[in-house]
């Protein structure tokens, strides 16, 4: 057993992509909580991309990492530019210099050539059957965490209490082997502190019964959080019972613990303008390229349950996904963030 797989409990997330509106609230909630210090200007531990698209960092799916038949796959560490760099804005001109001409907020200096969600709402397909969907991405708290296994300093570990992947910044020497090994490219290099950094799963919140900022702030109420082994919780039901929540890129073999409800889309049009109710606007092969072969059964289950709900029949799955009460999204983490005490 590798160092990354020794946890006893595993916290997990399920994100229902059918409810994401791409508002970026999760990304901003995370950024404003964790990425304000020196060297984090370009770090967005949670990013929301338009899919299909090149992602963040740019073309991350071509950067390697993870495993193939349990053998580590060589990867590269994304550069600051691959993430889009940290943009500088004319804040002082707009907010502090009196702004007599009412100048708008703009990127100052060199104009950026890439950034998080650069290809916003572009998507794919031919009109009128074009399509896109949003995909929030963060660290996957992988069970077989390639980042942990790659660190020669033993600076990274999976916590046995919840399976969150943590880093001892005092041990980190900034070699970036973790960033090379992570196939999701969710590790950032802090160019000021010369260490790597990544999502910590909002541990200080979790430990006090408060949901991670991305989940709690989401106005779409699409982020479920809980322990994978809690058979009464939504995560277990969606992943193991309904089997509609799937890991992203399971072929990377890191066993991610962030799962996605794959996106449905409106039925496509036939050439004569009629609606092809049996058709699929998002190509099944695209969905399989993201979520693996299990996506087809998951989509069938989702469509069946949607139809049941539409025709007035009871659907336990739809009730679960709709989450009428926000507390049902993360039953173990419903404390108000205002009650957090910080040491
Ligand atoms: Fe490590 Fe990347 Fe998996 Fe997060 S997503 S646990 S950084 S391999
Ligand atoms: Fe999607 Fe929720 Fe993030 Fe908005 S806050 S982009 S709805 S996951």
Short mmCIF file of N, CA and C and ligand atoms in Angstrom, two decimals, residues 15 19-27 46 48 134 136 214 217-223, ligand 2:
data_model
loop_
_atom_site.label_atom_id
_atom_site.label_comp_id
_atom_site.label_asym_id
_atom_site.label_seq_id
_atom_site.Cartn_x
_atom_site.Cartn_y
_atom_site.Cartn_z
N UNK A 15 -20.62 17.07 -7.18
CA UNK A 15 -21.05 18.32 -7.81
C UNK A 15 -22.01 17.98 -8.95
N UNK A 19 -26.72 21.79 -12.34
CA UNK A 19 -27.18 22.95 -11.59
C UNK A 19 -26.18 24.09 -11.58
N UNK A 20 -25.01 23.88 -12.14
CA UNK A 20 -23.99 24.93 -12.10
C UNK A 20 -24.30 26.01 -13.13
N UNK A 21 -24.33 27.27 -12.66
CA UNK A 21 -24.62 28.40 -13.54
C UNK A 21 -23.37 29.18 -13.90
N UNK A 22 -22.22 28.69 -13.51
CA UNK A 22 -20.97 29.33 -13.90
C UNK A 22 -20.77 30.71 -13.31
N UNK A 23 -21.34 30.95 -12.13
CA UNK A 23 -21.29 32.30 -11.56
C UNK A 23 -19.94 32.62 -10.94
N UNK A 24 -19.13 31.59 -10.69
CA UNK A 24 -17.79 31.75 -10.12
C UNK A 24 -17.79 32.12 -8.63
N UNK A 25 -18.95 32.05 -7.99
CA UNK A 25 -18.99 32.37 -6.56
C UNK A 25 -18.09 31.45 -5.76
N UNK A 26 -18.08 30.17 -6.12
CA UNK A 26 -17.23 29.22 -5.40
C UNK A 26 -15.76 29.60 -5.53
N UNK A 27 -15.37 29.98 -6.76
CA UNK A 27 -13.97 30.35 -7.00
C UNK A 27 -13.60 31.58 -6.18
N UNK A 46 -9.99 26.77 -6.54
CA UNK A 46 -11.23 26.28 -7.18
C UNK A 46 -11.43 27.11 -8.44
N UNK A 48 -13.70 27.37 -12.24
CA UNK A 48 -14.90 26.91 -12.95
C UNK A 48 -14.69 27.17 -14.43
N UNK A 134 -20.70 23.91 -17.42
CA UNK A 134 -19.65 24.42 -16.53
C UNK A 134 -19.11 23.30 -15.65
N UNK A 136 -16.79 23.06 -12.26
CA UNK A 136 -15.91 23.52 -11.17
C UNK A 136 -14.89 22.42 -10.88
N UNK A 214 -16.52 26.86 -0.85
CA UNK A 214 -17.07 26.70 -2.20
C UNK A 214 -18.46 26.09 -2.15
N UNK A 217 -21.13 28.57 -0.16
CA UNK A 217 -21.48 29.80 -0.85
C UNK A 217 -22.23 29.58 -2.16
N UNK A 218 -22.22 28.37 -2.67
CA UNK A 218 -22.76 28.10 -4.01
C UNK A 218 -24.27 28.41 -4.08
N UNK A 219 -24.66 29.40 -4.89
CA UNK A 219 -26.08 29.72 -4.98
C UNK A 219 -26.87 28.67 -5.76
N UNK A 220 -26.16 27.84 -6.52
CA UNK A 220 -26.84 26.78 -7.26
C UNK A 220 -27.14 25.56 -6.42
N UNK A 221 -26.63 25.55 -5.18
CA UNK A 221 -26.83 24.41 -4.28
C UNK A 221 -26.53 23.09 -4.97
N UNK A 222 -25.33 23.00 -5.52
CA UNK A 222 -25.01 21.78 -6.26
C UNK A 222 -23.86 21.01 -5.66
N UNK A 223 -23.28 21.50 -4.56
CA UNK A 223 -22.11 20.83 -4.02
C UNK A 223 -22.48 20.08 -2.74
FE1 LIG B 2 -21.32 26.72 -10.19
FE2 LIG B 2 -22.00 27.00 -7.61
FE3 LIG B 2 -19.51 27.60 -8.41
FE4 LIG B 2 -21.60 29.20 -9.14
S1 LIG B 2 -20.83 28.83 -7.03
S2 LIG B 2 -19.90 28.45 -10.45
S3 LIG B 2 -23.21 27.66 -9.39
S4 LIG B 2 -20.44 25.55 -8.41
#
